[in-house]
Short mmCIF file of C-alpha atoms and ligand atoms in Angstrom, two decimals:
data_model
loop_
_atom_site.label_atom_id
_atom_site.label_comp_id
_atom_site.label_asym_id
_atom_site.label_seq_id
_atom_site.Cartn_x
_atom_site.Cartn_y
_atom_site.Cartn_z
CA MET W 1 25.05 1.48 30.25
CA MET W 2 24.32 3.37 27.35
CA GLN W 3 20.71 4.98 27.58
CA TYR W 4 18.53 5.16 24.55
CA ASP W 5 14.78 6.66 23.84
CA ILE W 6 14.41 3.90 21.22
CA LEU W 7 16.35 1.06 20.87
CA ILE W 8 15.22 -0.99 17.29
CA ILE W 9 16.13 -4.78 16.71
CA GLY W 10 17.23 -5.48 13.53
CA GLY W 11 18.66 -3.31 10.60
CA GLY W 12 16.20 -4.62 8.06
CA ALA W 13 13.45 -2.88 5.99
CA ALA W 14 11.05 -2.50 9.02
CA GLY W 15 13.90 -1.45 11.35
CA PHE W 16 15.29 1.52 8.98
CA PHE W 17 11.90 2.45 8.01
CA ALA W 18 10.80 2.88 11.69
CA ALA W 19 13.80 4.37 13.03
CA ILE W 20 14.09 7.03 10.45
CA ASN W 21 10.54 7.89 10.68
CA ALA W 22 10.76 8.13 14.67
CA ALA W 23 14.01 10.19 14.34
CA GLU W 24 11.67 12.55 11.92
CA MET W 25 8.45 12.40 14.14
CA ASP W 26 11.03 13.14 17.23
CA PRO W 27 13.86 15.34 16.48
CA GLY W 28 15.49 14.75 20.23
CA ALA W 29 15.06 11.45 20.58
CA LYS W 30 18.25 9.07 20.97
CA ILE W 31 17.67 6.23 18.68
CA ALA W 32 20.12 3.19 17.39
CA ILE W 33 19.69 0.35 15.34
CA LEU W 34 21.10 -2.83 16.88
CA GLU W 35 22.32 -5.59 13.69
CA ARG W 36 23.44 -8.94 14.15
CA GLY W 37 24.90 -8.84 10.79
CA LYS W 38 28.17 -7.20 9.51
CA GLU W 39 25.78 -5.67 6.99
CA VAL W 40 22.42 -3.99 7.39
CA LEU W 41 19.59 -4.03 4.77
CA SER W 42 21.02 -7.52 3.23
CA LYS W 43 17.31 -8.63 2.21
CA VAL W 44 16.80 -5.55 0.56
CA ARG W 45 19.54 -5.51 -1.42
CA ILE W 46 18.75 -8.87 -2.94
CA SER W 47 15.16 -8.57 -2.77
CA GLY W 48 12.90 -8.52 -6.23
CA GLY W 49 16.47 -10.05 -8.23
CA GLY W 50 18.14 -7.09 -7.13
CA ARG W 51 15.30 -4.29 -8.21
CA CYS W 52 13.34 -4.20 -4.89
CA ASN W 53 9.92 -4.47 -5.42
CA VAL W 54 9.43 -1.87 -3.24
CA THR W 55 5.46 -2.09 -3.22
CA HIS W 56 2.37 -3.05 -5.39
CA ALA W 57 0.03 -0.37 -7.45
CA GLU W 58 -3.17 -1.34 -5.07
CA PHE W 59 -4.50 1.43 -3.79
CA LEU W 60 -7.73 0.23 -1.82
CA PRO W 61 -6.91 -1.19 1.84
CA LYS W 62 -9.71 -3.88 1.70
CA GLU W 63 -7.94 -4.93 -1.83
CA LEU W 64 -4.78 -4.65 -0.52
CA VAL W 65 -5.09 -6.98 2.64
CA LYS W 66 -6.83 -9.67 0.53
CA ASN W 67 -2.97 -10.63 -0.87
CA TYR W 68 -1.92 -11.33 3.03
CA PRO W 69 -2.60 -15.35 3.80
CA ARG W 70 -1.79 -14.46 7.32
CA GLY W 71 -2.44 -10.58 8.51
CA GLU W 72 -5.35 -9.96 6.12
CA LYS W 73 -8.12 -9.06 8.79
CA GLU W 74 -5.27 -7.07 11.07
CA LEU W 75 -3.82 -5.24 8.53
CA ARG W 76 -6.80 -3.38 7.14
CA GLY W 77 -6.75 -0.88 9.95
CA PRO W 78 -2.86 0.24 9.59
CA PHE W 79 -3.41 0.36 5.96
CA HIS W 80 -6.00 3.26 6.47
CA GLN W 81 -3.25 5.03 8.05
CA PHE W 82 -0.15 4.19 5.92
CA MET W 83 0.01 2.32 2.97
CA THR W 84 0.89 1.81 -0.58
CA GLY W 85 0.24 5.71 -1.66
CA ASP W 86 1.94 6.67 1.19
CA THR W 87 4.87 4.77 0.64
CA ILE W 88 5.20 6.28 -3.42
CA ALA W 89 4.91 9.54 -1.61
CA TRP W 90 7.48 9.05 1.29
CA PHE W 91 10.23 8.03 -1.11
CA GLU W 92 9.33 10.73 -3.67
CA GLU W 93 9.91 13.32 -0.80
CA ARG W 94 13.53 11.83 -0.96
CA ASN W 95 13.90 11.99 -4.85
CA ILE W 96 13.35 8.33 -5.15
CA GLU W 97 10.70 7.99 -7.99
CA LEU W 98 9.14 4.44 -8.11
CA LYS W 99 7.69 3.08 -11.60
CA ILE W 100 4.71 0.66 -11.96
CA GLU W 101 5.11 -2.93 -14.16
CA GLU W 102 2.16 -4.22 -16.06
CA ASP W 103 1.79 -6.61 -13.31
CA GLY W 104 1.23 -3.87 -10.44
CA ARG W 105 4.47 -4.25 -9.27
CA MET W 106 6.39 -0.97 -8.28
CA PHE W 107 10.37 -0.50 -8.29
CA PRO W 108 12.56 2.31 -8.13
CA VAL W 109 13.10 3.89 -11.91
CA SER W 110 16.76 3.24 -11.40
CA ASP W 111 15.93 -0.75 -11.21
CA THR W 112 18.53 -1.25 -8.48
CA SER W 113 18.20 -2.15 -5.24
CA GLU W 114 21.04 0.07 -4.04
CA THR W 115 18.75 3.13 -4.53
CA ILE W 116 16.29 2.26 -2.23
CA ILE W 117 19.72 1.17 0.37
CA ASN W 118 21.82 4.45 -0.41
CA CYS W 119 18.40 6.52 0.72
CA PHE W 120 18.10 4.66 3.93
CA LEU W 121 21.72 4.81 4.87
CA SER W 122 21.78 8.85 4.24
CA GLU W 123 18.82 9.39 6.01
CA ALA W 124 19.58 7.73 9.30
CA GLU W 125 23.37 9.36 8.93
CA GLY W 126 21.67 12.66 8.64
CA LEU W 127 19.20 12.00 11.41
CA LYS W 128 22.09 10.85 14.00
CA ILE W 129 20.69 7.18 14.15
CA GLN W 130 23.59 5.05 15.42
CA VAL W 131 23.49 1.77 13.31
CA ARG W 132 25.54 -0.50 15.50
CA LYS W 133 26.38 -3.32 13.52
CA SER W 134 27.56 -7.19 14.72
CA GLU W 135 25.34 -6.54 17.55
CA ALA W 136 23.07 -9.55 17.99
CA VAL W 137 20.70 -9.11 21.01
CA LYS W 138 20.81 -12.17 23.16
CA THR W 139 18.34 -10.70 26.21
CA LEU W 140 15.65 -8.48 27.07
CA HIS W 141 14.46 -7.66 30.14
CA TRP W 142 12.18 -5.04 31.46
CA LYS W 143 13.89 -3.64 34.71
CA ASP W 144 11.40 -1.01 36.53
CA SER W 145 10.81 1.61 33.84
CA HIS W 146 13.12 0.66 31.39
CA TRP W 147 14.30 -2.27 28.60
CA GLU W 148 17.57 -3.65 29.13
CA VAL W 149 19.18 -4.97 26.06
CA GLY W 150 21.96 -7.28 26.18
CA THR W 151 24.23 -8.18 23.04
CA GLN W 152 27.40 -10.41 22.93
CA LYS W 153 29.65 -6.74 23.28
CA SER W 154 27.42 -4.71 25.27
CA THR W 155 24.33 -4.02 27.83
CA LEU W 156 22.39 -1.14 26.63
CA SER W 157 18.82 0.46 28.06
CA ALA W 158 16.26 1.96 26.30
CA SER W 159 12.57 3.39 27.29
CA LYS W 160 11.15 1.39 24.17
CA ILE W 161 12.17 -1.20 22.02
CA LEU W 162 10.94 -2.21 18.59
CA ILE W 163 11.93 -6.10 17.75
CA ALA W 164 12.08 -6.01 13.42
CA THR W 165 14.34 -9.12 13.20
CA GLY W 166 12.30 -10.75 10.57
CA SER W 167 11.96 -14.43 10.90
CA ASN W 168 14.60 -15.23 13.46
CA PRO W 169 13.47 -18.22 15.46
CA LYS W 170 16.09 -17.12 18.38
CA ILE W 171 14.49 -13.79 18.88
CA TRP W 172 10.96 -15.58 18.88
CA LYS W 173 12.18 -17.84 21.87
CA LEU W 174 13.44 -14.79 23.62
CA LEU W 175 9.85 -13.73 23.23
CA GLU W 176 8.40 -16.49 24.00
CA LYS W 177 10.09 -16.06 27.75
CA LEU W 178 8.55 -12.53 27.99
CA GLY W 179 5.07 -14.08 27.41
CA HIS W 180 4.44 -14.17 23.87
CA SER W 181 3.22 -16.80 21.68
CA ILE W 182 4.74 -18.02 18.54
CA SER W 183 2.99 -19.77 15.38
CA ALA W 184 5.68 -22.13 14.14
CA ALA W 185 7.91 -21.19 11.01
CA VAL W 186 6.91 -22.56 7.91
CA PRO W 187 8.12 -21.58 4.30
CA SER W 188 5.76 -19.54 1.88
CA LEU W 189 6.18 -18.53 -1.89
CA PHE W 190 7.66 -21.63 -3.27
CA THR W 191 7.23 -23.55 -6.37
CA PHE W 192 6.21 -27.17 -6.84
CA ASN W 193 8.78 -29.96 -7.88
CA ILE W 194 6.73 -31.73 -10.33
CA LYS W 195 8.69 -34.70 -12.95
CA ASP W 196 5.83 -35.59 -15.69
CA ASN W 197 6.18 -36.04 -19.04
CA ARG W 198 3.50 -33.56 -20.20
CA ILE W 199 5.72 -30.84 -18.73
CA ALA W 200 9.08 -31.91 -19.12
CA ASP W 201 10.26 -30.62 -22.26
CA LEU W 202 8.27 -26.97 -22.01
CA PRO W 203 10.43 -24.90 -19.94
CA GLY W 204 9.47 -21.14 -20.37
CA ILE W 205 5.85 -21.92 -21.33
CA SER W 206 3.32 -19.75 -19.30
CA THR W 207 -0.52 -19.68 -19.66
CA HIS W 208 -3.20 -18.98 -17.84
CA ALA W 209 -4.78 -21.77 -16.01
CA GLU W 210 -6.95 -22.90 -13.05
CA VAL W 211 -4.92 -24.95 -10.37
CA LYS W 212 -6.69 -27.12 -7.16
CA VAL W 213 -4.96 -29.06 -4.84
CA GLN W 214 -6.59 -32.16 -4.38
CA GLY W 215 -8.08 -32.69 -0.79
CA GLU W 216 -7.61 -29.40 0.11
CA LYS W 217 -9.79 -26.39 0.09
CA LEU W 218 -6.98 -24.54 -1.86
CA GLN W 219 -7.65 -23.18 -5.75
CA ASP W 220 -6.12 -20.22 -7.79
CA GLU W 221 -6.46 -19.14 -11.28
CA GLY W 222 -3.55 -17.02 -13.40
CA PRO W 223 -0.60 -17.48 -15.09
CA VAL W 224 1.07 -20.63 -14.71
CA LEU W 225 4.51 -21.32 -15.42
CA ILE W 226 6.10 -24.43 -16.63
CA THR W 227 9.72 -24.57 -15.51
CA HIS W 228 12.86 -27.21 -15.53
CA TRP W 229 11.54 -28.55 -12.06
CA GLY W 230 7.63 -28.53 -12.66
CA LEU W 231 5.24 -25.27 -12.25
CA SER W 232 5.47 -22.32 -11.41
CA GLY W 233 3.89 -18.48 -11.91
CA PRO W 234 1.54 -16.57 -9.75
CA ALA W 235 -1.15 -18.85 -9.64
CA ILE W 236 1.30 -21.50 -7.93
CA LEU W 237 2.93 -18.99 -6.11
CA ARG W 238 -0.23 -17.80 -4.48
CA LEU W 239 -1.44 -21.35 -3.83
CA SER W 240 1.80 -21.98 -1.93
CA ALA W 241 1.39 -18.95 0.16
CA TRP W 242 -2.13 -19.38 1.02
CA GLY W 243 -1.57 -23.38 1.54
CA ALA W 244 1.47 -22.70 3.56
CA ARG W 245 0.69 -24.55 6.69
CA GLU W 246 -1.58 -27.08 4.80
CA LEU W 247 1.18 -28.00 2.46
CA HIS W 248 3.51 -28.19 5.06
CA ASP W 249 1.69 -30.68 6.68
CA LEU W 250 1.69 -33.05 3.61
CA ASP W 251 5.74 -32.61 3.85
CA TYR W 252 5.21 -31.10 -0.14
CA ASN W 253 3.63 -34.62 -1.45
CA PHE W 254 0.16 -33.79 -3.00
CA ASN W 255 -1.56 -33.85 -6.25
CA VAL W 256 -2.23 -30.56 -8.39
CA GLU W 257 -5.03 -30.41 -10.84
CA VAL W 258 -4.55 -28.31 -13.47
CA ASN W 259 -7.58 -26.46 -15.58
CA TRP W 260 -5.43 -25.42 -18.72
CA LEU W 261 -8.90 -23.87 -20.15
CA PRO W 262 -10.29 -21.85 -16.70
CA GLY W 263 -13.83 -21.63 -16.67
CA PHE W 264 -14.90 -24.50 -18.55
CA SER W 265 -15.72 -27.95 -17.10
CA SER W 266 -14.81 -31.20 -18.61
CA GLU W 267 -18.37 -31.90 -19.92
CA GLU W 268 -18.27 -27.95 -21.82
CA ILE W 269 -15.21 -29.15 -23.54
CA LEU W 270 -16.08 -32.38 -24.29
CA GLU W 271 -19.29 -31.04 -26.33
CA GLN W 272 -17.04 -28.61 -28.05
CA LEU W 273 -14.13 -31.30 -28.89
CA LYS W 274 -17.53 -33.06 -30.57
CA VAL W 275 -17.65 -30.12 -32.75
CA LEU W 276 -14.23 -30.02 -33.61
CA LYS W 277 -14.40 -33.56 -34.65
CA PHE W 278 -17.00 -32.59 -37.13
CA GLU W 279 -15.70 -29.15 -38.59
CA LEU W 280 -12.08 -30.70 -38.67
CA ALA W 281 -12.57 -34.00 -39.52
CA LYS W 282 -9.74 -34.25 -41.97
CA GLN W 283 -7.07 -32.61 -40.09
CA GLN W 284 -4.67 -34.31 -37.67
CA VAL W 285 -5.35 -33.72 -33.86
CA PHE W 286 -1.96 -33.59 -33.17
CA LYS W 287 -0.77 -31.06 -35.44
CA LYS W 288 -2.71 -27.81 -34.55
CA ALA W 289 -3.36 -26.60 -31.38
CA GLN W 290 -6.98 -25.65 -30.27
CA PHE W 291 -8.24 -23.53 -27.70
CA GLU W 292 -5.41 -21.17 -28.25
CA LEU W 293 -3.27 -23.24 -25.92
CA PRO W 294 0.33 -23.39 -26.71
CA LYS W 295 0.96 -25.75 -29.26
CA ARG W 296 3.75 -28.00 -27.55
CA LEU W 297 1.75 -28.25 -24.62
CA TRP W 298 -1.55 -29.12 -26.49
CA GLN W 299 0.73 -31.71 -28.43
CA ASN W 300 1.89 -33.29 -25.11
CA LEU W 301 -1.73 -33.55 -23.51
CA VAL W 302 -3.05 -34.89 -26.90
CA THR W 303 0.14 -37.63 -26.21
CA ALA W 304 -0.78 -38.16 -22.73
CA SER W 305 -4.41 -38.73 -23.90
CA LYS W 306 -3.08 -41.93 -25.84
CA ILE W 307 -4.13 -40.18 -29.08
CA GLU W 308 -1.65 -41.28 -31.89
CA GLY W 309 0.45 -38.65 -33.89
CA ASN W 310 -1.32 -39.24 -37.03
CA ILE W 311 -4.87 -39.91 -36.03
CA THR W 312 -7.59 -37.29 -37.64
CA TRP W 313 -10.50 -35.74 -35.84
CA ALA W 314 -12.55 -37.56 -37.55
CA ASP W 315 -10.95 -41.07 -36.53
CA LEU W 316 -11.57 -40.26 -32.64
CA ASN W 317 -13.36 -42.46 -30.74
CA LYS W 318 -15.66 -41.72 -27.49
CA ASP W 319 -13.07 -42.54 -25.11
CA GLU W 320 -10.21 -40.75 -26.71
CA LEU W 321 -12.61 -37.57 -26.56
CA LEU W 322 -13.13 -38.02 -22.88
CA ARG W 323 -9.52 -38.28 -22.06
CA LEU W 324 -8.53 -35.33 -24.06
CA ALA W 325 -11.41 -33.21 -22.12
CA GLN W 326 -9.79 -34.87 -19.29
CA GLN W 327 -6.43 -33.95 -19.94
CA LEU W 328 -7.37 -30.45 -20.86
CA THR W 329 -9.43 -29.59 -17.83
CA ALA W 330 -8.96 -31.83 -15.06
CA ALA W 331 -4.94 -32.83 -15.45
CA VAL W 332 -3.72 -34.31 -12.20
CA PHE W 333 0.22 -33.63 -11.54
CA GLN W 334 2.22 -35.11 -8.38
CA VAL W 335 4.25 -32.84 -6.68
CA ASN W 336 7.29 -34.30 -4.59
CA GLY W 337 8.85 -31.47 -3.00
CA LYS W 338 9.27 -27.81 -3.80
CA SER W 339 12.05 -25.08 -4.85
CA THR W 340 12.94 -21.58 -3.53
CA PHE W 341 10.91 -18.86 -5.83
CA LYS W 342 14.40 -16.78 -5.88
CA GLU W 343 12.83 -12.91 -6.28
CA GLU W 344 10.98 -13.10 -3.27
CA PHE W 345 10.52 -15.71 -0.57
CA VAL W 346 9.06 -15.36 2.82
CA THR W 347 8.21 -17.60 5.76
CA ALA W 348 4.92 -17.85 7.31
CA GLY W 349 5.01 -18.05 11.10
CA GLY W 350 5.69 -15.28 13.67
CA ILE W 351 4.17 -13.49 16.73
CA ASP W 352 0.68 -14.39 17.39
CA LEU W 353 -1.29 -11.52 15.61
CA LYS W 354 -3.90 -11.58 18.73
CA GLU W 355 -1.10 -10.54 21.06
CA VAL W 356 -0.64 -6.95 19.13
CA ASN W 357 -2.60 -3.87 19.08
CA PHE W 358 -2.60 -2.95 15.82
CA LYS W 359 -3.56 0.95 15.99
CA THR W 360 0.16 1.23 17.33
CA PHE W 361 1.90 -2.17 16.52
CA GLU W 362 2.54 -2.50 20.33
CA SER W 363 2.61 -5.66 22.28
CA ARG W 364 -0.72 -6.42 24.60
CA ILE W 365 1.72 -8.75 26.46
CA GLN W 366 4.61 -5.89 27.63
CA ASN W 367 4.31 -2.48 27.48
CA ASN W 368 6.78 -0.21 25.61
CA LEU W 369 7.45 -3.33 22.98
CA PHE W 370 7.01 -2.93 19.49
CA PHE W 371 6.95 -5.07 16.65
CA ALA W 372 7.28 -4.88 12.58
CA GLY W 373 7.78 -6.53 9.79
CA GLU W 374 8.44 -10.28 9.14
CA VAL W 375 8.99 -10.59 13.12
CA LEU W 376 4.92 -11.24 13.08
CA ASN W 377 2.90 -13.98 11.71
CA ILE W 378 2.21 -11.83 8.72
CA ASP W 379 3.21 -12.75 5.03
CA ALA W 380 1.94 -12.05 2.15
CA VAL W 381 1.99 -13.41 -1.55
CA THR W 382 5.04 -12.18 -3.97
CA GLY W 383 4.31 -8.63 -5.75
CA GLY W 384 5.89 -6.12 -3.09
CA PHE W 385 3.19 -6.88 -0.58
CA ASN W 386 5.80 -8.21 1.94
CA PHE W 387 7.57 -4.82 1.95
CA GLN W 388 4.52 -2.79 2.05
CA ASN W 389 3.91 -4.54 5.64
CA ALA W 390 7.44 -3.74 6.87
CA TRP W 391 6.59 -0.04 5.97
CA THR W 392 3.18 0.14 7.40
CA GLY W 393 4.58 -1.63 10.45
CA GLY W 394 7.56 0.67 10.77
CA TYR W 395 5.84 3.77 10.23
CA LEU W 396 3.30 3.06 12.71
CA ALA W 397 5.00 1.57 15.60
CA ALA W 398 7.21 4.87 15.12
CA LYS W 399 4.16 7.11 15.78
CA ALA W 400 3.17 5.48 18.40
CA MET W 401 6.62 5.10 20.29
CA THR W 402 7.28 9.04 19.73
CA SER W 403 3.87 10.30 20.51
C1 LIG Y 1 15.38 -13.35 -1.87
C2 LIG Y 1 14.41 -12.39 -1.66
C3 LIG Y 1 13.50 -11.67 -2.42
C4 LIG Y 1 12.60 -10.50 -1.89
N1 LIG Y 1 12.24 -9.74 -2.48
C5 LIG Y 1 11.24 -9.26 -2.09
C6 LIG Y 1 10.70 -7.95 -2.92
O1 LIG Y 1 11.00 -7.65 -3.82
N2 LIG Y 1 9.73 -7.10 -2.42
C7 LIG Y 1 8.92 -7.93 -1.12
O2 LIG Y 1 7.95 -6.98 -0.92
N3 LIG Y 1 9.57 -8.56 -0.74
C8 LIG Y 1 10.46 -9.43 -0.78
N4 LIG Y 1 11.31 -10.28 0.02
C9 LIG Y 1 10.39 -10.30 1.44
C10 LIG Y 1 11.23 -9.29 2.19
O3 LIG Y 1 12.55 -8.98 1.84
C11 LIG Y 1 11.08 -9.59 3.87
O4 LIG Y 1 9.39 -9.32 3.74
C12 LIG Y 1 11.22 -7.91 4.36
O5 LIG Y 1 13.11 -8.10 4.03
C13 LIG Y 1 11.27 -8.31 5.77
O6 LIG Y 1 11.47 -6.76 6.77
P1 LIG Y 1 12.08 -7.16 7.94
O7 LIG Y 1 12.65 -5.80 8.25
O8 LIG Y 1 11.18 -7.87 8.95
O9 LIG Y 1 12.95 -8.48 8.13
P2 LIG Y 1 14.43 -8.62 7.66
O10 LIG Y 1 14.57 -7.63 6.43
O11 LIG Y 1 14.50 -9.82 7.53
O12 LIG Y 1 15.33 -7.88 8.72
C14 LIG Y 1 15.59 -8.34 9.92
C15 LIG Y 1 16.90 -7.75 10.43
O13 LIG Y 1 17.08 -8.44 11.35
C16 LIG Y 1 18.40 -9.10 11.82
N5 LIG Y 1 18.05 -9.55 13.18
C17 LIG Y 1 17.58 -10.83 13.35
N6 LIG Y 1 18.04 -11.12 14.69
C18 LIG Y 1 18.56 -10.43 15.11
C19 LIG Y 1 19.18 -10.06 16.42
N7 LIG Y 1 18.77 -11.08 17.47
N8 LIG Y 1 20.09 -9.08 16.75
C20 LIG Y 1 20.23 -7.94 16.11
N9 LIG Y 1 19.62 -8.13 14.62
C21 LIG Y 1 19.14 -9.21 14.31
C22 LIG Y 1 18.82 -9.68 10.45
O14 LIG Y 1 20.20 -9.91 10.58
C23 LIG Y 1 18.12 -8.73 9.51
O15 LIG Y 1 19.35 -7.69 9.08
C24 LIG Y 1 12.06 -11.15 -0.55
C25 LIG Y 1 12.46 -12.08 0.49
C26 LIG Y 1 13.95 -12.50 -0.07
C27 LIG Y 1 14.46 -13.78 0.69
#
């Protein structure tokens, strides 16, 4: 039976990061990565539209954690040990420069995930980490003083194991047998499917808005993007992440209320409309967008308020003004289903966080069993935060496994 000091299960972001750091911290350690697929790092390859959004330019732990609907409390301590600045330095030390985009997302300057993959592969090779592909772990047993790990090809033994298998139900089943509780997996980071004339002909339009799920305590403010299928953009994606469980329980059928003029109430906008009725008396309402709204969105909202195309501001009656104020500040859209956000999608669910020591990422149930990445019930909004969780967990687990 092959014997190892550390076996890493899962050749993804967290697994590689942990293996490389562990090998550097303890150069004598015998380390292998077991990967069920023919290829390693396949999610890294497709991440960020092929560019790999490695991390996010947020350098305060207390601000960074706000991006994790699950894991907010638990990651605060770990981020004080290893976070975004450390990630940037880690890659810089390996001659990979990261750049910051306007919205804070950070990518390799090369704009390709290949740079990150090549770095991991060459580091692993240089550090003599065995990468065993096509080895899916099927069994895990603690025998006296070591772990016995069974794959379809072999049985291996190790003093310590790190589970970095991402959102994989089969491994969660094995971990349940070892005494862990698993929070059921549901999708996070998705866009809302909406068929509605107000947005049907406007794909590509993006505007700042306030969005609320009716009947739930879920709301957000930020850019909202109209797509061929419905609504997307950062504000919608954040709602989908924070509401991952609630929206799943609603079977993705719910109403979302959009305030296209965030910060203003219906009453305030009604007062503004009355002023416009006086000031723009002779102008047609339909023709010129107000409140700096995109013109075609304005026109669709005017039409939805049942205001005829040729009506002038002076001719607007009380009901029309009320309906327009309503459409501008509390337009209700019926959501029927969701679509995948292709740049980045994740699953909420995984190992119950109460069962993990976040100083070491070690199991509180079994000794010498460690976790990192998406296998835990941790996930984030879009923007590079999911990888940051993998880097932080991988690093701290490596430190604990080698100390
Ligand atoms: C399309 C897409 C784009 C994304 N883009 C970004 C982005 O730009 N920025 C960002 O921060 N996040 C992004 N994410 C999320 C990010 O990819 C994940 O959060 C991250 O990969 C999690 O890392 P991990 O190591 O925990 O899991 P994974 O990367 O999923 O790796 C787990 C590995 O374990 C292997 N495995 C599973 N079961 C077994 C087993 N039984 N035995 C052996 N091996 C096993 C799997 O084959 C896999 O290789 C994206 C996700 C997707 C799907």
